[in-house]
CSV table of C-alpha atoms and ligand atoms in Angstrom, one decimal:
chain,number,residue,atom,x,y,z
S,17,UNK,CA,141.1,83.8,90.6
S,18,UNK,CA,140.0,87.1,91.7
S,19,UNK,CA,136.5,86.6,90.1
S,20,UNK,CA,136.3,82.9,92.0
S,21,UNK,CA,137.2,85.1,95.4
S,22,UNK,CA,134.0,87.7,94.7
S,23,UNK,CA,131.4,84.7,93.8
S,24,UNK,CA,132.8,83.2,97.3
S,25,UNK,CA,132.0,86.1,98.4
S,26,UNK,CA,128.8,87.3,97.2
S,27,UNK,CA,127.7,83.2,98.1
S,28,UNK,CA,129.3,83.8,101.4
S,29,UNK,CA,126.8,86.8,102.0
S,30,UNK,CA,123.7,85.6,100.8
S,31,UNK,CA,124.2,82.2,103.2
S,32,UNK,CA,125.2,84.6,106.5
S,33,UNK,CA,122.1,86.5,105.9
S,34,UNK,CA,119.7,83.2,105.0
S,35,UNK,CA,121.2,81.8,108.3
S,36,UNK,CA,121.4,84.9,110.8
S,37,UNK,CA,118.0,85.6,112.8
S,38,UNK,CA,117.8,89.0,112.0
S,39,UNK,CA,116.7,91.6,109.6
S,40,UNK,CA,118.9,93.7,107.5
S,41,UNK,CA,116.7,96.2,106.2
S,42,UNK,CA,117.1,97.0,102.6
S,43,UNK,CA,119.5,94.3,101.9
S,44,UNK,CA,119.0,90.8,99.5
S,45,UNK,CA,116.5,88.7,101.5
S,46,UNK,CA,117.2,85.1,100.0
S,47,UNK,CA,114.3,82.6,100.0
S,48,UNK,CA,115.6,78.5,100.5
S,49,UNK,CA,117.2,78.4,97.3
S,50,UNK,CA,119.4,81.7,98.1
S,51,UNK,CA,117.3,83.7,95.2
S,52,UNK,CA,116.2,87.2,96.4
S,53,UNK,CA,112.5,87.4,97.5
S,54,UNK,CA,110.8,88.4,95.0
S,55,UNK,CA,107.3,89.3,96.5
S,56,UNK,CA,107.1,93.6,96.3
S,57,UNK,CA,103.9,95.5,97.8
S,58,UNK,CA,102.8,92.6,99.8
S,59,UNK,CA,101.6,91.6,103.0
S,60,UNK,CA,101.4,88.5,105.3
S,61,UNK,CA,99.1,86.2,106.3
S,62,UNK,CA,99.8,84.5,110.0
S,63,UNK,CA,97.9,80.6,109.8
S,64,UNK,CA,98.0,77.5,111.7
S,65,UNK,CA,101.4,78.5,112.6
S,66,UNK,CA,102.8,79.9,109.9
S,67,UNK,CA,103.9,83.2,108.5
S,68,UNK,CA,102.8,83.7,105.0
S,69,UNK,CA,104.5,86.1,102.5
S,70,UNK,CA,102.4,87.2,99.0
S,71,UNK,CA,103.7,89.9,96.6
S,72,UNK,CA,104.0,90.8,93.3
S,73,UNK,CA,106.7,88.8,91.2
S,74,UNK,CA,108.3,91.4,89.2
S,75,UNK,CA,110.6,91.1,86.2
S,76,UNK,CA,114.2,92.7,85.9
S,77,UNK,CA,113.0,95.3,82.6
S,78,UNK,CA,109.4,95.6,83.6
S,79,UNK,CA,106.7,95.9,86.7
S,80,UNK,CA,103.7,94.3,84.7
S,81,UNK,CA,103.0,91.0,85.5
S,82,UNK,CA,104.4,88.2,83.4
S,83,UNK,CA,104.2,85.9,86.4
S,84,UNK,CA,101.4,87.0,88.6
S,85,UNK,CA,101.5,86.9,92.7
S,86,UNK,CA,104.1,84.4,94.5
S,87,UNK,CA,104.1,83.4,98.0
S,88,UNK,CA,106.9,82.0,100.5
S,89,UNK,CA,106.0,80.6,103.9
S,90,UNK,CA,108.5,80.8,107.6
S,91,UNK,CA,108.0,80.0,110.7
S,92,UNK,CA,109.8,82.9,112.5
S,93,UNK,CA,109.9,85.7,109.8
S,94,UNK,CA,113.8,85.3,108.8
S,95,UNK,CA,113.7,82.3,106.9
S,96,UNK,CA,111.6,82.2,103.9
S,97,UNK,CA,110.9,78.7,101.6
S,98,UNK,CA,109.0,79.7,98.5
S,99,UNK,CA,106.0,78.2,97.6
S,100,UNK,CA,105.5,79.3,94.0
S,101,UNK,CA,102.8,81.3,92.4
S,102,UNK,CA,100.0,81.5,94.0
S,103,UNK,CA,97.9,83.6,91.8
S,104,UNK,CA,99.1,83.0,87.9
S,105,UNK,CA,98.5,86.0,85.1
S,106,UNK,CA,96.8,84.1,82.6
S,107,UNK,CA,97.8,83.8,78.5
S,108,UNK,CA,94.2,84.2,77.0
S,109,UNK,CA,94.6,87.5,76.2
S,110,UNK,CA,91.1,88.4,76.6
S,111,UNK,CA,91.3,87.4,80.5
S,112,UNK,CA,91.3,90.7,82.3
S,113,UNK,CA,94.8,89.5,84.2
S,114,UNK,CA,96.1,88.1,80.8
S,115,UNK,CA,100.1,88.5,81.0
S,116,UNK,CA,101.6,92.2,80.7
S,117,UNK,CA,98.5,93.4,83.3
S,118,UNK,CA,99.5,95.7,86.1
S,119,UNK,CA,98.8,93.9,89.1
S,120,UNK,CA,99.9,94.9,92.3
S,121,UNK,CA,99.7,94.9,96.1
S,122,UNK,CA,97.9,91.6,96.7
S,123,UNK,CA,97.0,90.5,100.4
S,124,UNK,CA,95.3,87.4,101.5
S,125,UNK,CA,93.3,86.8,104.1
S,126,UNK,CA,91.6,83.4,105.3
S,127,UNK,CA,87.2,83.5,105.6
S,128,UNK,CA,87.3,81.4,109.3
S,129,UNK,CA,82.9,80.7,108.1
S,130,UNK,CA,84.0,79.5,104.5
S,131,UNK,CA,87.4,78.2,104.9
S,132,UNK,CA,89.0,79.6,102.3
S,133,UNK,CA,91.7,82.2,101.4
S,134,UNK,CA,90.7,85.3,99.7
S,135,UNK,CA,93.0,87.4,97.6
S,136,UNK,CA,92.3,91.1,96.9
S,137,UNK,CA,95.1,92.8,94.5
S,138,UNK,CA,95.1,95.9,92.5
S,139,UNK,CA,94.7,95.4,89.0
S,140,UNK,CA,95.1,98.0,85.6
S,141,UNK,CA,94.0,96.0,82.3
S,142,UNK,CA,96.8,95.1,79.9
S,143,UNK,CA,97.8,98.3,77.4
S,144,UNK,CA,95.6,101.0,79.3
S,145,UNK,CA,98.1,102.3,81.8
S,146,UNK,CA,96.6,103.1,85.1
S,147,UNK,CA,93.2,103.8,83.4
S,148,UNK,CA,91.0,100.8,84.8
S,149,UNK,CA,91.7,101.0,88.6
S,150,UNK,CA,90.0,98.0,89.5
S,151,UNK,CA,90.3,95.7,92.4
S,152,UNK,CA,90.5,91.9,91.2
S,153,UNK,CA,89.6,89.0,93.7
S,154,UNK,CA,90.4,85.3,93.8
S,155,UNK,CA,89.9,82.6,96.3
S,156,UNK,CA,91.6,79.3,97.1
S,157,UNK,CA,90.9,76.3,99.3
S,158,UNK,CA,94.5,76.2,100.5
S,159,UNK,CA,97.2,79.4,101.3
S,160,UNK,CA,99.3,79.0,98.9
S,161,UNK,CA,97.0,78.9,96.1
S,162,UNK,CA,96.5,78.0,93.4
S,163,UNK,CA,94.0,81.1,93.6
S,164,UNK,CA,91.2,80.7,91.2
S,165,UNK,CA,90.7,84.1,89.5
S,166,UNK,CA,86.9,85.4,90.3
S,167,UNK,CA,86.6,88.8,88.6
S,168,UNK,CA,88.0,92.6,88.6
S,169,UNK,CA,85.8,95.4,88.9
S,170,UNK,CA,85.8,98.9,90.7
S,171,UNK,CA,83.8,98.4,94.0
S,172,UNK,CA,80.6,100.5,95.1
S,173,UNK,CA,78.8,101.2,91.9
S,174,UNK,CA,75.2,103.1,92.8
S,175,UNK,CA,76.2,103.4,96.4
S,176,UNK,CA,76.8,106.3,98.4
S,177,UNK,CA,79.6,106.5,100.6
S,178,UNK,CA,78.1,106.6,103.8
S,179,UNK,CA,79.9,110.1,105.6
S,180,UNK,CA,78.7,111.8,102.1
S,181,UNK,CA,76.5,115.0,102.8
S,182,UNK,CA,72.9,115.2,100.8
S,183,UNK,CA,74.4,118.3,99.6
S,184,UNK,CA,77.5,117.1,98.4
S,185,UNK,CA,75.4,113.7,96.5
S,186,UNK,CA,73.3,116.4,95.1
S,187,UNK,CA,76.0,119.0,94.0
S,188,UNK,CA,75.8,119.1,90.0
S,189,UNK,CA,80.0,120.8,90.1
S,190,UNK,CA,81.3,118.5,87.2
S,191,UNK,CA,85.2,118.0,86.8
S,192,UNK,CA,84.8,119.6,83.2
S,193,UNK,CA,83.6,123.1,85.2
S,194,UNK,CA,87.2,123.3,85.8
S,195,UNK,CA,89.9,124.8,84.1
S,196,UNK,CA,92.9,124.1,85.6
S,197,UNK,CA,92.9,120.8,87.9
S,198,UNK,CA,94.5,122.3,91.5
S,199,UNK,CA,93.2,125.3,92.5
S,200,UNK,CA,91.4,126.0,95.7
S,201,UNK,CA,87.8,126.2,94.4
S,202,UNK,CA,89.3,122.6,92.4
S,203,UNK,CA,90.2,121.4,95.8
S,204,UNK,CA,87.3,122.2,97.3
S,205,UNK,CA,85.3,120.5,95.1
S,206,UNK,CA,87.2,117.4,95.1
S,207,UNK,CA,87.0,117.4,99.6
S,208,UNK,CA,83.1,117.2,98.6
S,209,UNK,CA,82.8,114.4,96.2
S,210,UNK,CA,83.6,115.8,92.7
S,211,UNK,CA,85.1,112.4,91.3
S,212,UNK,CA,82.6,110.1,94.1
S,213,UNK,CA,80.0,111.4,91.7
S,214,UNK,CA,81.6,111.1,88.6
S,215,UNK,CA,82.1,107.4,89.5
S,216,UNK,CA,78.8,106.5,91.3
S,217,UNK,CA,77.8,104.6,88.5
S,218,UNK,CA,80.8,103.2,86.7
S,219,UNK,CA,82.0,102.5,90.4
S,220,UNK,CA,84.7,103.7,92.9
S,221,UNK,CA,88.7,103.8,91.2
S,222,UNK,CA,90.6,101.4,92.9
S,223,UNK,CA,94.5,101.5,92.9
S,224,UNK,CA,97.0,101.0,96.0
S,225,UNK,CA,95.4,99.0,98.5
S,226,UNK,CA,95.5,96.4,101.5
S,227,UNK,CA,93.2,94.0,103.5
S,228,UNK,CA,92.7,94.7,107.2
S,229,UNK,CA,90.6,91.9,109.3
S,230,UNK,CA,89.1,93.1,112.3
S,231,UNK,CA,88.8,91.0,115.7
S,232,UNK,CA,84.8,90.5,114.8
S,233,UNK,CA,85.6,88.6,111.9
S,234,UNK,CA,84.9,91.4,109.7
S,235,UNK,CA,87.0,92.5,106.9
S,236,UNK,CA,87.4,95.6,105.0
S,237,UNK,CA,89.3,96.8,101.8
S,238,UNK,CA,91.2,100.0,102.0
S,239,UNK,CA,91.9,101.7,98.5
S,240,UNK,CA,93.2,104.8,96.9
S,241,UNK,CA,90.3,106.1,95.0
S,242,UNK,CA,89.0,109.2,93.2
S,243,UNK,CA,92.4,109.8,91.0
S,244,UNK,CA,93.9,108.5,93.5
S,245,UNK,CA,93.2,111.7,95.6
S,246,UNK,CA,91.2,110.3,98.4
S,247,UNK,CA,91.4,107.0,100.3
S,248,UNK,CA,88.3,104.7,100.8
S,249,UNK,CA,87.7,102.0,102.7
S,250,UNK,CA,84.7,99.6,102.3
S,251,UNK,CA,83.4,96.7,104.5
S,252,UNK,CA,83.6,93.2,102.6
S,253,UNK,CA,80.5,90.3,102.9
S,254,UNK,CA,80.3,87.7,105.2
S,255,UNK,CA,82.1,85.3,102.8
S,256,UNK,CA,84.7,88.2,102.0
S,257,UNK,CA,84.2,87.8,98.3
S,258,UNK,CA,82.3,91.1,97.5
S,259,UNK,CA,80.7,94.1,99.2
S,260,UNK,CA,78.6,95.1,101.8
S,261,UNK,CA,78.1,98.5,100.5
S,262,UNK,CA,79.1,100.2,103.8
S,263,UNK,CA,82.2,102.2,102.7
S,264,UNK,CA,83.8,105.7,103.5
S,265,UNK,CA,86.0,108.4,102.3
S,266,UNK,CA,89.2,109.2,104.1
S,267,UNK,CA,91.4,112.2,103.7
S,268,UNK,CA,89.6,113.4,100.9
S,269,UNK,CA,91.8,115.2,98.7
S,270,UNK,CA,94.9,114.4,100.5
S,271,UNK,CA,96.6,112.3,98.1
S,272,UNK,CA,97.1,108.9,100.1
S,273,UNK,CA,98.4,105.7,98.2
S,274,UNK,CA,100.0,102.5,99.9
S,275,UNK,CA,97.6,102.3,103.1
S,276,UNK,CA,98.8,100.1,105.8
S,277,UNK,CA,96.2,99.6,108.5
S,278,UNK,CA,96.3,97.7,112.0
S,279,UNK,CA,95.3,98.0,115.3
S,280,UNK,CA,96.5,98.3,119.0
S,281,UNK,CA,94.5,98.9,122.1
S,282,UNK,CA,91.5,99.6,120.3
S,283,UNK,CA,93.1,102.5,118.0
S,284,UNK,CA,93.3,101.4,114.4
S,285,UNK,CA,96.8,103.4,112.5
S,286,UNK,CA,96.8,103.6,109.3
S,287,UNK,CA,100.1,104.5,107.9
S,288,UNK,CA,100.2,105.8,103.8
S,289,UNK,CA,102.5,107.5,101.6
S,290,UNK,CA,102.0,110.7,99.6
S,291,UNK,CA,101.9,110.0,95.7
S,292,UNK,CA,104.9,110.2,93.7
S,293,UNK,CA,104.8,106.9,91.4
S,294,UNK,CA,107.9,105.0,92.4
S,295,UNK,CA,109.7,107.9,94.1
S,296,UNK,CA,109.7,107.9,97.8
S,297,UNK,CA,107.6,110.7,99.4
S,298,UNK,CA,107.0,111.3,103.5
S,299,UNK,CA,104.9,108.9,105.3
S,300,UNK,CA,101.5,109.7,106.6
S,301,UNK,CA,99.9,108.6,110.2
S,302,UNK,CA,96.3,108.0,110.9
S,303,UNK,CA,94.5,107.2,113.6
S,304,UNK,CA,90.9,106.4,114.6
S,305,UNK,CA,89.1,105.0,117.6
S,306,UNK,CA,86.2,103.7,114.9
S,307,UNK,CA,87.3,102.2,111.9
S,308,UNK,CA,84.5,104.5,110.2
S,309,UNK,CA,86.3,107.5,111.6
S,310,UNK,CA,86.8,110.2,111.9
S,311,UNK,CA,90.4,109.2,111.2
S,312,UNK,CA,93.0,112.1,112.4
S,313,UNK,CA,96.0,112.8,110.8
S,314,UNK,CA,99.2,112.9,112.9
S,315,UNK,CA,102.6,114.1,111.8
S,316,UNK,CA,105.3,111.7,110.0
S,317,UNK,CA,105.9,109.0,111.9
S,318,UNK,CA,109.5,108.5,111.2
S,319,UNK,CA,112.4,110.0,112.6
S,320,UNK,CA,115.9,110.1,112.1
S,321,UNK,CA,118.1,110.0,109.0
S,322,UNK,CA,116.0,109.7,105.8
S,323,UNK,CA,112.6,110.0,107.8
S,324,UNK,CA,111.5,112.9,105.3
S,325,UNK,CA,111.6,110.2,102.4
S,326,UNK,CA,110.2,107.1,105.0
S,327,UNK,CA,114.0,105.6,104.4
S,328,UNK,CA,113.6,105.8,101.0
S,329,UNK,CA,111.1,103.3,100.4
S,330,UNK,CA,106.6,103.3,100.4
S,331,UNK,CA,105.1,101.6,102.9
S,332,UNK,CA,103.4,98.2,102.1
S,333,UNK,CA,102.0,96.2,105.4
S,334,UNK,CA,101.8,96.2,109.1
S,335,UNK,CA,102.6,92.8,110.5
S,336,UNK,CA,101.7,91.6,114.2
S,337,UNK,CA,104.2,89.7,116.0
S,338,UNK,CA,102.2,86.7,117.2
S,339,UNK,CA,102.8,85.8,120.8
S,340,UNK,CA,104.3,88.9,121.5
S,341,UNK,CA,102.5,92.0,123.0
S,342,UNK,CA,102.3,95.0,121.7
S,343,UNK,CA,105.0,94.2,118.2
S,344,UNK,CA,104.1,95.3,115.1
S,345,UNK,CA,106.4,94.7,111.9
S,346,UNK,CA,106.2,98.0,109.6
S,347,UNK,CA,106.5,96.8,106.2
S,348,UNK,CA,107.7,98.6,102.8
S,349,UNK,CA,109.3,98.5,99.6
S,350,UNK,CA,112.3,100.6,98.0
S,351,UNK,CA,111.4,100.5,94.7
S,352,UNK,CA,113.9,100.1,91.7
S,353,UNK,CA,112.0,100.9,88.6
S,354,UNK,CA,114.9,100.4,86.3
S,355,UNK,CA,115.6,96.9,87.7
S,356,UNK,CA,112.2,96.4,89.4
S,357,UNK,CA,112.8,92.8,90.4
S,358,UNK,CA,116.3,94.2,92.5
S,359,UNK,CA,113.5,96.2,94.7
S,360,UNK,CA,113.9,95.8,98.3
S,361,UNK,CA,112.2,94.9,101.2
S,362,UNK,CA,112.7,97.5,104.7
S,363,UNK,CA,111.2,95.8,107.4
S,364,UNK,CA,111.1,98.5,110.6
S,365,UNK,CA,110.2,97.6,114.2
S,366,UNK,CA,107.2,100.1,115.4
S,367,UNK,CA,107.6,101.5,118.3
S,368,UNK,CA,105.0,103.5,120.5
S,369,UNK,CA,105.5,106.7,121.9
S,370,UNK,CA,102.6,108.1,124.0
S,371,UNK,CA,100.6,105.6,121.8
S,372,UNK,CA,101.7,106.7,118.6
S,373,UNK,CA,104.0,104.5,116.6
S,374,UNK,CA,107.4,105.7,115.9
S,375,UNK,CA,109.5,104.0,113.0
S,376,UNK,CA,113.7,104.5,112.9
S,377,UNK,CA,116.3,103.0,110.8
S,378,UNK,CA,118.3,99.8,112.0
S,379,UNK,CA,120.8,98.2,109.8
S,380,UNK,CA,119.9,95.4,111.7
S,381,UNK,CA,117.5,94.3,113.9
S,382,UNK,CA,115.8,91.5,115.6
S,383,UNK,CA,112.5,90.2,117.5
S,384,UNK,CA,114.3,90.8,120.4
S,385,UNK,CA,114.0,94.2,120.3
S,386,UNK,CA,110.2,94.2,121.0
S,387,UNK,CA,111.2,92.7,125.0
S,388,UNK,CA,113.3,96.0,125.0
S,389,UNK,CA,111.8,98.9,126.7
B,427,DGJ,C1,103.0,104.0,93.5
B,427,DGJ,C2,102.2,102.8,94.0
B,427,DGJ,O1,102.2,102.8,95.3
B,427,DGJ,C3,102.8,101.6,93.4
B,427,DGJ,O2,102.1,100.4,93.8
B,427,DGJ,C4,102.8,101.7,91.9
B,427,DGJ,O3,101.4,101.8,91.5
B,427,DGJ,C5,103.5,103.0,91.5
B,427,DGJ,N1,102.9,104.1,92.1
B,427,DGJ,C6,103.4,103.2,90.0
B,427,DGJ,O4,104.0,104.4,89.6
């Protein structure tokens, strides 16, 4: 009996949340079928209408991909129907996203000149840890995929960032003239390029990242490079399926992963989290008036309770509120590495603050609050 009363219960919940319009950060988000969302460091995609959601499908005992990248679709970002994998890890094992891969924080973004939907995601190479740090790319003539996989690489090899001095392309300091990893002269060296030159040829590491398309149609891919000590972003081809080989360093040397870019008023913010694998660390604010730079940092941009540890979670995405002015949807994970699949989803109005976004707790929220002033 008292077993029947809790599953009433626990059903009970799941259907008040799947039918309330609101958002309960950090709670169970149920999909149509009342199972849990289970789409962790993703992003959306707004098209024709619709709100899509892609993520990584994680497993209950493991965050390596034995299912690859799922999607779900809504119409007014409470309700969510899935709409199955879209990307699938593949069972040749020689395939570079053969199942067991670390594959994380896809986005998608739709080519207006091409028609099709592009997904970028970071990928690590089955049994090699986080050695490979490569981005992996696939397209598809419809959103929710099937995505046909195209290949993995790390981006920029022979190609100079372009805010890198002659002097620091030239400087011969190798990582091996080091001791001890850390120190200031260490530090130093890294600010001017030590591991851009170690990788110049192999190509740029590329871990945590996201997608950001600007209003000109042009689209850029924002990744934590260089040991994952400096950020990078790079401008992607016309047909958004490679490089241009315009890219810069950001924050070199500060330790960035999880970027989150978007823009308002002509400012583009960048929000990022400090690196501390799965632990939650302080969030980072950036802002710049070019997307080239110079980007400036800003202190943490959230406040209240928790803000030290961003509400315990890593930031993910920045969503735009289509058809409403000035909302933005601040995105991130909180991150359950011992039952990765139970992760969950804090979703955090932004608010602006002489023009600089502000991010506070809500148990619950809804659009609503974006008419507030
Ligand atoms: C933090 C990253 O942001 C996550 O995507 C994941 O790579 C973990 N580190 C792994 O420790």
């Amino acid at each position: 009996m008292k077993y029947l009363f809790l599953a009433i219960m626990t059903l009970q919940s799941f259907i008040m949340v799947a039918q309330d319009n609101a958002f309960y950060p950090g709670k169970i988000v149920p999909d149509d079928r009342g199972i849990h969302i289970n789409a962790h460091g993703g992003g959306l995609l707004y098209h024709d209408g619709t709100y899509y959601w892609f993520g990584e499908h994680k497993g209950a005992h493991s965050s390596a991909a034995f299912v690859g990248v799922t999607s779900y679709s809504s119409s007014d970002l409470y309700h969510w129907k899935y709409e199955g994998v879209a990307l699938s890890v593949e069972s040749d094992p020689q395939s570079d996203i053969t199942q067991g891969c670390i594959l994380e924080r896809p986005k998608v973004i739709y080519n207006e000149k091409t028609g099709k939907f592009v997904l970028y995601f970071h990928l690590e190479l089955k049994g090699q840890g986080y050695k490979a740090a490569r981005v992996g790319v696939a397209v598809s003539d419809k959103v929710t995929g099937p995505y046909t996989f195209l290949k993995s690489y790390r981006p920029n090899a022979g190609i100079w960032p372009i805010n890198m001095t002659k002097g620091q392309r030239l400087d011969k300091t190798k990582a091996s003239d080091f001791e001890h990893r850390g120190n200031k002269d260490w530090r130093k060296a890294v600010v001017d390029g030590l591991f851009t030159r170690r990788d110049f040829s192999g190509g740029q590491m590329s871990r945590d990242m996201t997608l950001f398309v600007d209003d000109d149609g042009k689209a850029y891919h924002i990744y934590s490079s260089e040991d994952n000590l400096t950020l990078q972003l790079a401008e992607l081809s016309d047909d958004y399926l490679s490089y241009t080989g315009k890219y810069v360093r950001i924050a070199p040397g500060g330790r960035n992963e999880a970027p989150a870019l978007f823009k308002r008023k002509g400012t583009y913010f960048m929000i990022t989290s400090g690196c501390t694998g799965w632990k939650p660390n302080t969030a980072r604010l950036f802002t710049a008036h070019s997307i080239w730079g110079p980007w400036t940092k800003h202190p943490n941009p959230c406040v209240g309770i928790d803000a030290r540890l961003t509400f315990h979670s890593q930031s993910t995405f920045v969503q735009p509120v289509i058809g409403k002015k000035d909302a933005f949807i601040f995105m991130a994970d909180r991150w359950t590495p011992e039952n990765p699949i139970d992760a969950r989803y804090i979703w955090l109005p932004i608010r602006f603050e002489n023009g600089l976004p502000i991010l506070e707790w809500f148990d619950k929220w809804d659009l609503s609050i974006f008419e507030k002033d």
